[in-house]
Amino acid sequence: MMQMNKPELLIPAGNLEKMRTAILYGADAVYIGLPGLSLRAGSAEMSIGDLGAGIAYAHDRGVKVYGALNTFARNSDLPEAKEIIPELAAINIDALIVSDPGIIRLISSVAPNLPIHLSTQANTTNAEAVRFWHEQGVRRIVLSRELNLWEVGEIAAAVPEMELELFVHGAMCMAYSGRCYLSAYFNRRSANQGDCSQPCRWEYLMHEATRPNEPLILEEDERYSYLLSSRDLCLIEYLPNILSSGVVSLKIEGRMKSSYYVAMVTRTYRQALNCLIQQQENYQCNPLWMEELRKISNRGYTTGFAFAEEKITATNPDIKYIQTHEPAGTVLEYDSMQKMILLDVRNHLVAGDELELLLPDSIIKIDAGRMIDLDGNKLAAAHGGNRIYLPLESEAPVGAVVRKKIRTGK
Ligand code: SF4
């Protein structure tokens, strides 16, 4: 019989809207960037007040909130860190995700009851390292992405007192867990402050020193080769293996990603986890879940390092972003008298578009040919920023996401 912990589904939430989306679609916990000068990643859009309100909202729904403070701090960051840590404890944040031993020491001195989660940026790869961090008061470790599942299982068995968290989905680094300077070099956005702009996904050309205007194009088939770009991690098919290895928290990457991404990934992994909890050893990955995950922007999926035989996440000629659907908008309210949703439009929509409302457990088709403006006039098209009404027989929750199929040839 499979030995399985009750898993936590941990979802990235770059701002309050994404937090609400993650909760609506079934997150057990969310992680966020934190407000505060130099420790802030570009994705953090919350003041302490907003964050406190967000935490109260999450706690009311039984969802935990972890704050990423996983920069490698400079001396000049320390006074601010010292100030912000007790403020975060006061608004009942559930844990801080950190990587710098200096920040861990500060937390222990100014907010000793605040749980500490060690970031994957700390590159924890063995049981002795896990024991070391346990002695420092760390409650949970986000294991290094470079471990395979056998190594994860060995660590869990050797140090059962430590909670283990593992990335199961999202972008992979070609550098060792974010130890990379490309983003800081190209556009001053530091990966080590949680603000990577992912330049490893860009196209690179090579040229001989005396021929600067004759770049060498490296081709695979008829397309470029993306030398530094990895496929995206996706372990939805292997959830039983991961949970039986002793991991307690399944982490989705992507604090910079959109609410639409959050909705799609959360509802898909929630369905898979619910199925796994109910069916245990009879669990089988539903092909529809993979189909859903392929509808969001991705560069092809890989199991990364989870199985020893696929050590490196390979690139391939199809690696440029693949996606079949894109966000159409977010539900602002449901008018039960008129049986209409009010939609905050996020992309250009035309009457013939194939629209689908994503609910946590189902998908409902919507007729884009019946969109009307706020005065009740029929619309042939709508644009990002517009608010429109669309017919819907059954109630839709506020914050639910509507997607549209991308037309071929677009
Ligand atoms: S540029 Fe790529 S390899 Fe470097 S930190 Fe960012 S995602 Fe990782």
Coordinates of C-alpha atoms and ligand atoms in Angstrom, one line a residue:
M1 CA 0.0 0.0 0.0
M2 CA 1.3 3.4 -0.9
Q3 CA 2.6 5.4 2.0
M4 CA 1.1 8.9 1.4
N5 CA 1.1 12.1 3.3
K6 CA -1.7 14.6 3.0
P7 CA -0.1 16.8 0.5
E8 CA -0.1 20.6 0.4
L9 CA -0.6 22.3 -3.0
L10 CA 1.5 25.4 -2.9
I11 CA 0.8 28.1 -5.5
P12 CA 2.6 31.3 -6.5
A13 CA 0.7 34.5 -5.9
G14 CA 2.5 37.6 -7.0
N15 CA -0.3 39.9 -5.9
L16 CA -3.7 39.9 -4.2
E17 CA -5.6 39.1 -7.3
K18 CA -3.4 36.0 -7.9
M19 CA -3.8 35.0 -4.3
R20 CA -7.6 35.1 -4.6
T21 CA -7.4 33.2 -7.9
A22 CA -5.2 30.5 -6.3
I23 CA -7.6 30.2 -3.4
L24 CA -10.6 30.0 -5.7
Y25 CA -9.1 27.2 -7.7
G26 CA -8.0 25.1 -4.8
A27 CA -4.6 26.1 -3.3
D28 CA -3.8 24.8 0.2
A29 CA -1.1 27.5 0.5
V30 CA 0.3 30.4 -1.5
Y31 CA 3.7 32.0 -1.6
I32 CA 4.2 35.7 -2.3
G33 CA 7.0 38.2 -2.8
L34 CA 7.3 40.6 0.1
P35 CA 7.0 44.4 0.3
G36 CA 10.1 46.2 1.4
L37 CA 12.7 48.2 -0.5
S38 CA 15.8 46.2 -1.6
L39 CA 14.3 42.9 -0.5
R40 CA 11.4 43.2 -2.9
A41 CA 11.2 41.4 -6.2
G42 CA 9.4 43.3 -9.0
S43 CA 6.5 40.9 -8.6
A44 CA 5.5 42.0 -5.1
E45 CA 2.7 44.5 -5.4
M46 CA 1.5 44.6 -1.9
S47 CA 2.0 47.0 1.0
I48 CA 2.1 45.5 4.5
G49 CA -1.5 46.6 4.9
D50 CA -2.6 44.8 1.7
L51 CA -0.7 41.8 2.6
G52 CA -2.3 41.7 6.1
A53 CA -5.7 41.8 4.5
G54 CA -4.7 39.1 2.0
I55 CA -3.4 36.9 4.8
A56 CA -6.7 37.3 6.7
Y57 CA -8.7 36.5 3.6
A58 CA -6.6 33.3 3.0
H59 CA -6.8 32.3 6.7
D60 CA -10.6 32.7 6.6
R61 CA -10.6 30.0 3.9
G62 CA -8.1 27.7 5.6
V63 CA -5.2 28.7 3.2
K64 CA -1.7 29.4 4.4
V65 CA 0.5 32.3 3.2
Y66 CA 4.3 32.0 3.0
G67 CA 6.4 35.1 2.2
A68 CA 9.6 34.8 0.1
L69 CA 12.4 36.8 1.6
N70 CA 15.0 34.7 -0.3
T71 CA 17.4 37.4 -1.4
F72 CA 21.0 37.1 -0.5
A73 CA 21.1 40.2 1.7
R74 CA 23.8 42.8 1.7
N75 CA 24.8 44.6 4.9
S76 CA 22.7 47.5 3.7
D77 CA 19.6 45.3 3.6
L78 CA 19.9 44.2 7.2
P79 CA 18.3 47.2 9.0
E80 CA 15.2 47.0 6.7
A81 CA 15.0 43.2 7.2
K82 CA 15.2 43.7 10.9
E83 CA 12.3 46.1 10.7
I84 CA 10.1 44.1 8.3
I85 CA 10.4 40.7 9.9
P86 CA 8.4 41.5 13.1
E87 CA 5.8 43.4 11.0
L88 CA 5.3 40.2 9.0
A89 CA 5.0 38.2 12.1
A90 CA 2.4 40.7 13.4
I91 CA 0.2 40.2 10.4
N92 CA 0.3 36.4 10.9
I93 CA 2.3 35.3 7.9
D94 CA 2.6 31.5 8.2
A95 CA 6.3 31.2 7.3
L96 CA 9.2 33.1 5.7
I97 CA 11.0 31.5 2.8
V98 CA 14.7 32.4 3.1
S99 CA 18.1 31.4 1.8
D100 CA 20.5 33.7 3.6
P101 CA 21.9 32.5 6.9
G102 CA 22.0 36.1 8.0
I103 CA 18.3 36.5 7.5
I104 CA 17.7 33.2 9.4
R105 CA 19.7 34.6 12.3
L106 CA 17.7 37.8 12.3
I107 CA 14.4 36.0 12.2
S108 CA 15.5 33.8 15.2
S109 CA 16.3 37.0 17.1
V110 CA 13.5 39.4 16.2
A111 CA 10.6 36.9 15.6
P112 CA 11.6 33.6 17.1
N113 CA 8.2 32.0 16.7
L114 CA 8.0 32.7 12.9
P115 CA 8.5 29.4 11.0
I116 CA 11.4 29.4 8.6
H117 CA 11.3 27.6 5.2
L118 CA 14.7 27.3 3.4
S119 CA 14.5 28.4 -0.2
T120 CA 15.6 26.2 -3.1
Q121 CA 18.2 29.0 -3.7
A122 CA 20.1 27.5 -0.7
N123 CA 20.7 24.4 -2.8
T124 CA 20.1 21.7 -0.2
T125 CA 21.1 18.4 -1.7
N126 CA 21.9 15.9 1.1
A127 CA 20.7 14.6 4.5
E128 CA 23.6 16.2 6.5
A129 CA 22.8 19.6 5.1
V130 CA 19.1 19.0 6.0
R131 CA 20.2 18.1 9.6
F132 CA 22.4 21.2 9.7
W133 CA 19.5 23.5 8.8
H134 CA 17.2 21.7 11.2
E135 CA 19.7 22.6 14.0
Q136 CA 19.4 26.2 12.9
G137 CA 15.7 26.2 13.5
V138 CA 14.5 25.7 9.9
R139 CA 11.1 23.9 9.8
R140 CA 10.9 23.1 6.1
I141 CA 13.3 22.9 3.2
V142 CA 12.5 23.4 -0.5
L143 CA 14.8 20.8 -1.9
S144 CA 17.2 21.6 -4.7
R145 CA 15.6 21.0 -8.1
E146 CA 18.6 19.0 -9.1
L147 CA 17.8 16.0 -6.9
N148 CA 16.1 12.9 -8.2
L149 CA 13.2 11.3 -6.4
W150 CA 15.3 8.5 -4.9
E151 CA 17.6 11.1 -3.3
V152 CA 14.5 12.9 -2.0
G153 CA 13.2 9.7 -0.5
E154 CA 16.5 9.0 1.2
I155 CA 16.6 12.4 2.7
A156 CA 13.0 12.1 3.9
A157 CA 13.8 8.8 5.5
A158 CA 17.0 10.0 7.1
V159 CA 15.7 13.3 8.5
P160 CA 11.9 12.7 9.1
E161 CA 11.8 15.7 11.5
M162 CA 12.2 18.1 8.5
E163 CA 9.3 19.0 6.3
L164 CA 10.2 18.7 2.6
E165 CA 8.9 20.8 -0.3
L166 CA 9.5 20.0 -3.9
F167 CA 8.9 21.9 -7.2
V168 CA 6.5 19.9 -9.4
H169 CA 5.7 22.3 -12.1
G170 CA 7.0 25.4 -13.9
A171 CA 10.1 26.9 -15.4
M172 CA 13.5 25.4 -14.9
C173 CA 16.8 27.1 -14.6
M174 CA 19.7 26.1 -16.8
A175 CA 21.9 27.5 -13.9
Y176 CA 22.0 25.6 -10.6
S177 CA 18.8 26.7 -8.9
G178 CA 19.0 30.3 -9.9
R179 CA 22.7 30.9 -9.3
C180 CA 23.0 32.9 -12.4
Y181 CA 23.8 36.4 -13.4
L182 CA 22.3 36.6 -16.9
S183 CA 19.2 38.6 -15.8
A184 CA 21.2 41.0 -13.6
Y185 CA 23.7 41.5 -16.4
F186 CA 21.2 42.1 -19.2
N187 CA 18.5 44.2 -17.5
R188 CA 19.5 44.6 -13.8
R189 CA 16.9 42.3 -12.6
S190 CA 18.5 39.9 -10.1
A191 CA 17.6 36.2 -10.0
N192 CA 18.9 36.2 -6.5
Q193 CA 16.3 38.8 -5.5
G194 CA 13.5 36.7 -7.0
D195 CA 13.3 39.0 -10.1
C196 CA 14.7 37.0 -12.9
S197 CA 13.6 38.1 -16.4
Q198 CA 14.5 34.7 -17.8
P199 CA 17.0 35.7 -20.5
C200 CA 18.1 32.1 -20.8
R201 CA 14.9 31.8 -22.9
W202 CA 16.1 34.3 -25.4
E203 CA 17.6 33.6 -28.8
Y204 CA 21.4 33.7 -28.9
L205 CA 23.7 33.9 -31.9
M206 CA 27.4 33.3 -32.1
H207 CA 29.8 35.3 -34.2
E208 CA 33.5 35.1 -35.0
A209 CA 35.5 38.0 -33.5
T210 CA 36.5 39.6 -36.8
R211 CA 33.1 39.2 -38.4
P212 CA 30.7 41.0 -35.9
N213 CA 28.1 41.5 -38.6
E214 CA 28.0 37.9 -39.6
P215 CA 26.3 36.0 -36.8
L216 CA 26.3 32.3 -37.0
I217 CA 22.8 31.0 -36.8
L218 CA 22.6 27.6 -35.1
E219 CA 19.8 25.7 -36.6
E220 CA 18.0 22.5 -35.6
D221 CA 15.7 21.6 -38.4
E222 CA 14.4 24.9 -39.8
R223 CA 14.3 26.7 -36.4
Y224 CA 16.9 28.2 -34.1
S225 CA 18.4 26.2 -31.3
Y226 CA 17.7 27.8 -27.9
L227 CA 21.0 26.8 -26.3
L228 CA 20.3 27.9 -22.8
S229 CA 16.6 27.3 -22.6
S230 CA 15.1 24.4 -20.7
R231 CA 11.8 22.8 -21.1
D232 CA 9.3 23.4 -18.3
L233 CA 9.0 21.0 -15.4
C234 CA 5.8 18.9 -15.2
L235 CA 5.4 16.1 -12.7
I236 CA 1.6 15.7 -12.7
E237 CA 2.0 12.1 -13.9
Y238 CA 4.2 11.2 -11.1
L239 CA 2.5 12.6 -8.0
P240 CA 2.3 9.1 -6.3
N241 CA 6.1 8.7 -6.6
I242 CA 6.6 12.2 -5.2
L243 CA 4.3 11.8 -2.3
S244 CA 5.5 8.4 -1.4
S245 CA 9.1 9.8 -1.3
G246 CA 8.0 11.8 1.8
V247 CA 7.5 15.2 0.4
V248 CA 4.7 17.2 2.1
S249 CA 4.4 20.2 -0.1
L250 CA 4.1 20.3 -3.9
K251 CA 5.2 23.6 -5.2
I252 CA 4.3 25.3 -8.5
E253 CA 6.8 27.8 -9.9
G254 CA 5.8 31.2 -11.3
R255 CA 5.4 34.2 -9.0
M256 CA 5.7 36.4 -12.2
K257 CA 3.1 34.5 -14.1
S258 CA -0.5 35.7 -14.7
S259 CA -3.7 35.0 -12.8
Y260 CA -4.7 33.0 -15.9
Y261 CA -1.7 30.7 -15.4
V262 CA -2.4 30.4 -11.7
A263 CA -6.0 29.4 -12.4
M264 CA -5.1 26.8 -15.0
V265 CA -2.3 25.1 -13.1
T266 CA -4.0 25.3 -9.7
R267 CA -7.3 23.7 -10.9
T268 CA -5.5 21.0 -12.8
Y269 CA -3.1 20.0 -10.0
R270 CA -6.0 20.3 -7.5
Q271 CA -8.1 17.8 -9.5
A272 CA -5.1 15.4 -9.7
L273 CA -4.4 15.6 -6.0
N274 CA -8.1 15.1 -5.1
C275 CA -8.1 12.1 -7.3
L276 CA -4.9 10.8 -5.8
I277 CA -6.2 11.3 -2.2
Q278 CA -9.4 9.4 -3.1
Q279 CA -8.0 6.6 -5.2
Q280 CA -4.6 6.1 -3.6
E281 CA -2.8 3.2 -5.4
N282 CA -5.5 3.1 -8.2
Y283 CA -4.6 6.7 -9.2
Q284 CA -3.9 7.2 -12.9
C285 CA -3.1 10.5 -14.5
N286 CA -6.0 11.6 -16.5
P287 CA -4.8 12.6 -20.0
L288 CA -7.2 15.6 -19.9
W289 CA -5.0 17.1 -17.2
M290 CA -1.9 17.0 -19.4
E291 CA -4.1 18.4 -22.2
E292 CA -5.1 21.3 -20.0
L293 CA -1.5 22.0 -19.0
R294 CA -0.5 22.1 -22.7
K295 CA -3.0 24.9 -23.3
I296 CA -1.0 27.3 -21.2
S297 CA 2.2 28.9 -22.5
N298 CA 5.0 26.3 -22.1
R299 CA 8.3 25.3 -23.8
G300 CA 7.5 21.6 -23.9
Y301 CA 7.4 19.6 -20.7
T302 CA 10.1 17.6 -19.0
T303 CA 10.4 15.5 -15.8
G304 CA 13.6 17.4 -15.1
F305 CA 15.9 15.6 -12.6
A306 CA 13.1 13.6 -11.0
F307 CA 14.3 10.4 -12.7
A308 CA 18.0 9.8 -12.9
E309 CA 18.0 8.8 -16.5
E310 CA 17.0 12.3 -17.6
K311 CA 19.6 14.3 -15.8
I312 CA 19.5 17.5 -17.9
T313 CA 16.3 19.0 -19.2
A314 CA 16.9 18.9 -22.9
T315 CA 16.0 21.6 -25.4
N316 CA 14.4 20.8 -28.6
P317 CA 13.6 22.6 -31.9
D318 CA 10.0 23.1 -30.8
I319 CA 11.0 24.8 -27.6
K320 CA 9.7 28.3 -28.4
Y321 CA 6.6 29.0 -26.3
I322 CA 3.7 26.7 -27.1
Q323 CA 0.2 27.6 -26.2
T324 CA -3.3 27.0 -27.6
H325 CA -5.4 29.3 -25.4
E326 CA -5.0 32.7 -23.8
P327 CA -6.9 34.6 -21.2
A328 CA -10.1 36.3 -22.3
G329 CA -10.9 37.9 -19.0
T330 CA -11.9 37.7 -15.3
V331 CA -15.4 37.5 -13.9
L332 CA -16.2 40.7 -11.9
E333 CA -19.8 39.7 -10.9
Y334 CA -22.7 37.5 -11.8
D335 CA -26.0 39.1 -12.5
S336 CA -28.5 36.4 -11.4
M337 CA -31.5 38.3 -12.7
Q338 CA -30.1 38.7 -16.2
K339 CA -28.1 35.5 -16.1
M340 CA -25.0 37.3 -17.2
I341 CA -21.4 37.6 -16.1
L342 CA -19.6 40.9 -16.1
L343 CA -16.2 40.3 -17.6
D344 CA -13.0 42.3 -17.2
V345 CA -11.6 41.8 -20.7
R346 CA -7.9 40.9 -20.9
N347 CA -7.4 40.3 -24.6
H348 CA -8.9 41.3 -27.9
L349 CA -12.2 39.3 -28.4
V350 CA -14.4 39.0 -31.5
A351 CA -17.8 37.4 -31.9
G352 CA -16.5 34.1 -33.3
D353 CA -14.1 33.4 -30.5
E354 CA -14.3 30.1 -28.6
L355 CA -14.6 31.1 -25.0
E356 CA -14.6 28.9 -21.9
L357 CA -15.3 29.7 -18.3
L358 CA -13.0 27.8 -16.0
L359 CA -14.6 26.6 -12.8
P360 CA -12.7 24.6 -10.2
D361 CA -14.3 21.4 -11.3
S362 CA -15.7 22.0 -14.7
I363 CA -15.5 24.1 -17.9
I364 CA -18.4 25.9 -19.5
K365 CA -18.5 27.1 -23.1
I366 CA -19.6 30.7 -23.6
D367 CA -21.1 32.3 -26.7
A368 CA -18.8 35.2 -27.6
G369 CA -21.4 36.2 -30.3
R370 CA -23.7 37.4 -27.5
M371 CA -21.4 39.9 -25.8
I372 CA -22.9 43.2 -25.0
D373 CA -21.6 46.5 -23.5
L374 CA -22.7 48.0 -20.2
D375 CA -25.6 49.8 -22.0
G376 CA -26.9 46.5 -23.5
N377 CA -25.6 47.1 -27.0
K378 CA -24.5 44.1 -29.0
L379 CA -20.7 44.0 -29.6
A380 CA -18.8 42.6 -32.5
A381 CA -15.5 42.9 -30.6
A382 CA -14.0 43.9 -27.3
H383 CA -10.6 44.9 -26.1
G384 CA -8.4 44.5 -23.1
G385 CA -9.6 46.9 -20.4
N386 CA -13.3 46.8 -21.6
R387 CA -16.1 45.5 -19.3
I388 CA -18.7 43.4 -21.1
Y389 CA -21.6 41.2 -20.3
L390 CA -21.8 37.6 -21.5
P391 CA -24.7 35.2 -21.0
L392 CA -24.3 32.4 -18.5
E393 CA -27.1 30.2 -17.1
S394 CA -25.4 29.2 -13.9
E395 CA -23.6 31.3 -11.3
A396 CA -19.9 32.0 -11.7
P397 CA -17.7 33.0 -8.8
V398 CA -16.0 36.4 -8.8
G399 CA -12.4 36.0 -10.0
A400 CA -13.1 33.0 -12.2
V401 CA -11.1 33.0 -15.4
V402 CA -12.5 32.9 -19.0
R403 CA -10.1 31.7 -21.7
K404 CA -10.2 31.8 -25.5
K405 CA -8.8 29.5 -28.1
I406 CA -6.1 31.1 -30.1
R407 CA -7.0 31.2 -33.8
T408 CA -4.4 29.4 -36.0
G409 CA -2.5 31.8 -38.1
K410 CA -2.6 34.5 -35.4
Ligands
SF4_1 S1 18.2 33.5 -16.5 FE1 17.4 31.4 -16.6 S2 19.1 30.2 -15.7 FE2 19.4 32.3 -15.0 S3 18.3 32.5 -13.1 FE3 16.9 33.1 -14.7 S4 15.7 31.3 -15.2 FE4 17.5 30.6 -14.1

